[in-house]
Coordinates of C-alpha atoms in Angstrom, one line a residue:
M1 CA 29.3 -26.2 79.4
K2 CA 28.0 -23.8 82.0
Y3 CA 29.0 -20.2 81.7
I4 CA 28.7 -18.0 84.8
F5 CA 29.0 -14.2 84.2
L6 CA 30.5 -12.7 87.4
D7 CA 31.0 -9.3 88.9
I8 CA 31.8 -8.2 92.5
E9 CA 31.3 -4.9 94.4
T10 CA 33.6 -4.0 97.3
V11 CA 33.9 -1.3 99.9
P12 CA 36.7 -0.5 102.3
F13 CA 36.1 -1.4 106.0
D14 CA 36.9 0.7 109.0
I15 CA 40.4 0.2 110.2
E16 CA 40.5 -0.2 114.0
H17 CA 44.2 -0.6 114.6
N18 CA 46.1 2.6 115.0
D19 CA 49.3 1.1 113.6
V20 CA 47.4 0.1 110.4
K21 CA 45.8 3.5 110.1
Q22 CA 49.2 5.2 110.4
Y23 CA 50.7 2.8 107.8
L24 CA 47.9 3.7 105.4
M25 CA 48.4 7.4 106.0
D26 CA 52.1 7.2 105.6
K27 CA 51.7 5.3 102.3
K28 CA 49.0 7.8 101.3
I29 CA 46.6 4.9 100.4
S30 CA 43.2 6.4 99.8
K31 CA 39.9 4.9 100.7
E32 CA 39.2 4.4 97.0
A33 CA 42.5 2.5 96.6
R34 CA 41.7 0.4 99.7
S35 CA 38.4 -0.7 98.2
L36 CA 40.4 -2.4 95.4
N37 CA 42.6 -4.3 97.9
P38 CA 41.2 -7.4 99.6
L39 CA 43.3 -6.8 102.7
Y40 CA 41.5 -3.5 103.5
S41 CA 38.0 -4.1 102.1
K42 CA 35.3 -6.6 101.8
I43 CA 32.9 -7.9 99.2
I44 CA 29.3 -6.6 99.6
T45 CA 27.8 -8.0 96.4
I46 CA 28.5 -10.7 93.9
G47 CA 26.4 -10.7 90.7
M48 CA 26.2 -14.1 88.9
K49 CA 24.3 -14.9 85.7
T50 CA 24.2 -18.0 83.6
L51 CA 23.4 -17.9 79.9
N52 CA 19.9 -16.5 79.1
E53 CA 18.8 -16.7 82.8
E54 CA 18.0 -14.0 85.4
A55 CA 21.0 -12.6 87.3
Q56 CA 21.4 -13.8 90.9
I57 CA 22.6 -11.1 93.3
L58 CA 24.3 -12.3 96.5
H59 CA 24.6 -9.7 99.2
G60 CA 24.6 -9.4 103.0
D61 CA 27.2 -10.9 105.2
E62 CA 30.5 -11.4 103.4
K63 CA 31.1 -14.9 104.6
E64 CA 27.7 -16.0 103.6
I65 CA 28.1 -14.4 100.2
L66 CA 31.3 -16.3 99.6
E67 CA 29.9 -19.6 100.7
K68 CA 26.9 -19.2 98.4
F69 CA 29.3 -18.2 95.6
W70 CA 31.5 -21.3 95.9
S71 CA 28.4 -23.4 96.2
N72 CA 27.0 -22.1 92.9
V73 CA 30.3 -22.4 90.9
K74 CA 31.6 -25.7 92.0
G75 CA 31.4 -28.6 89.6
L76 CA 32.7 -29.7 86.3
N77 CA 32.3 -27.8 83.1
T78 CA 31.9 -24.4 84.6
I79 CA 33.6 -21.4 83.0
L80 CA 33.6 -18.1 84.9
V81 CA 33.4 -15.1 82.6
T82 CA 34.6 -11.8 84.1
F83 CA 35.6 -8.3 83.1
N84 CA 39.0 -7.7 84.7
G85 CA 38.5 -10.9 86.8
Y86 CA 42.1 -12.0 86.2
K87 CA 43.5 -9.0 88.1
F88 CA 40.6 -8.1 90.4
D89 CA 37.4 -10.3 91.0
I90 CA 39.0 -13.7 91.1
P91 CA 42.0 -12.9 93.3
F92 CA 39.8 -10.8 95.5
I93 CA 37.2 -13.6 96.0
I94 CA 39.9 -16.1 96.7
L95 CA 41.7 -14.0 99.3
R96 CA 38.5 -12.9 101.0
S97 CA 37.5 -16.5 101.1
I98 CA 40.8 -17.5 102.8
I99 CA 40.4 -14.6 105.3
N100 CA 36.8 -15.6 106.1
N101 CA 37.8 -19.3 106.5
V102 CA 35.5 -20.2 103.6
K103 CA 36.4 -23.5 101.9
I104 CA 37.4 -23.1 98.2
P105 CA 36.1 -26.3 96.5
Y106 CA 36.9 -25.2 93.0
S107 CA 40.3 -24.4 91.4
I108 CA 40.2 -21.4 89.1
N109 CA 42.8 -21.4 86.4
L110 CA 44.4 -17.9 86.2
N111 CA 46.5 -18.6 83.1
K112 CA 45.6 -15.6 81.1
W113 CA 47.4 -16.6 78.0
Q114 CA 45.5 -19.9 77.5
M115 CA 41.9 -18.8 78.1
E116 CA 40.5 -21.3 75.7
K117 CA 41.8 -24.1 78.0
S118 CA 40.9 -22.4 81.2
N119 CA 37.8 -22.3 83.4
H120 CA 38.0 -18.5 83.6
F121 CA 37.6 -16.2 80.6
D122 CA 38.5 -12.5 81.2
L123 CA 36.7 -10.5 78.6
M124 CA 38.9 -7.4 79.4
L125 CA 41.9 -9.4 78.4
F126 CA 40.2 -10.6 75.2
F127 CA 39.5 -6.9 74.2
S128 CA 42.9 -5.5 75.2
Q129 CA 45.0 -8.4 73.8
N130 CA 48.1 -6.6 74.7
E131 CA 49.1 -5.3 78.1
N132 CA 50.3 -2.1 76.5
F133 CA 46.8 -1.1 75.4
I134 CA 44.6 1.0 77.6
N135 CA 42.2 -1.2 79.4
P136 CA 38.6 -0.7 78.2
N137 CA 35.7 0.2 80.5
L138 CA 32.8 -2.4 80.4
K139 CA 30.0 0.1 80.0
I140 CA 31.8 2.2 77.4
L141 CA 32.7 -1.0 75.5
G142 CA 29.1 -2.0 75.5
K143 CA 27.9 1.4 74.2
M144 CA 30.5 1.2 71.5
H145 CA 28.9 -2.0 70.3
G146 CA 25.2 -1.2 70.6
I147 CA 24.7 -2.6 74.1
E148 CA 22.9 0.1 76.2
S149 CA 22.7 0.3 79.9
E150 CA 20.4 2.2 82.0
D151 CA 22.7 2.0 85.0
K152 CA 23.7 5.5 86.1
Y153 CA 26.4 4.3 88.5
S154 CA 30.0 3.1 88.3
G155 CA 32.2 1.2 90.7
R156 CA 33.4 4.6 92.1
D157 CA 29.9 5.2 93.4
V158 CA 29.6 2.0 95.3
E159 CA 31.2 3.2 98.6
R160 CA 29.0 6.3 98.7
L161 CA 25.9 4.2 98.0
Y162 CA 26.9 1.8 100.6
N163 CA 27.4 4.6 103.2
E164 CA 23.9 5.9 102.2
N165 CA 22.5 2.4 102.7
K166 CA 21.4 2.3 99.1
I167 CA 21.9 -1.5 98.8
Q168 CA 19.3 -1.9 96.0
E169 CA 21.1 0.6 93.8
I170 CA 24.4 -1.4 94.3
N171 CA 22.6 -4.6 93.6
K172 CA 21.1 -3.1 90.4
H173 CA 24.5 -1.8 89.3
C174 CA 26.0 -5.2 89.8
Q175 CA 23.2 -6.9 87.9
D176 CA 23.6 -4.5 85.1
D177 CA 27.3 -5.2 84.8
V178 CA 26.8 -8.9 84.5
E179 CA 24.0 -8.4 81.9
V180 CA 26.3 -6.2 79.8
L181 CA 29.1 -8.7 80.2
E182 CA 26.9 -11.5 79.0
K183 CA 25.8 -9.5 75.9
L184 CA 29.4 -8.6 75.0
F185 CA 30.6 -12.2 75.5
L186 CA 27.7 -13.5 73.2
K187 CA 28.4 -10.9 70.6
F188 CA 32.2 -11.4 70.4
C189 CA 32.8 -14.9 71.7
K190 CA 30.0 -16.9 70.3
E191 CA 32.3 -19.6 69.0
H192 CA 33.3 -20.4 72.6
V193 CA 29.6 -20.9 73.5
D194 CA 28.3 -24.4 72.9
S195 CA 24.9 -24.0 74.5
V196 CA 23.4 -20.8 73.2

């Protein structure tokens, strides 16, 4: 079984059409909210890590990032491990792939209630177990369980860093997220891992 720990970073893109700008203003959709919506933003980084190996950071042109991503995950016996991937990372990747005309050669099962039978394991769902619970934060959850992170940024900083052309900081933040994700998964889900 091949486990791939996955995280994405996104930023809103400039809206050129006046009708769309007006719609967003009328609906009071902030830039921060746009960065979470694949219709109004793009993927700038995908962090991927397999068990006990160095993280791979894909960045640059969005279409090329997506093509490399799908090339890396296709195949049998691959399980994607995410944190909030059920609601964010996976649907975002799929829709941005469609928008960019990138072939999706791999079907990702989004059945959140049968994760043990799925090729996608969302660690946030594992920890929340109940949709009425407050969703935990990856870095806070890590700290609560002895997994320290030197990363001083959060997803809220990504747009600012991108506008300041601090791509290495974004990549490091994404790498740190997949490393914390892997450590949490190994600590709490070892019985699911057959190759550690």
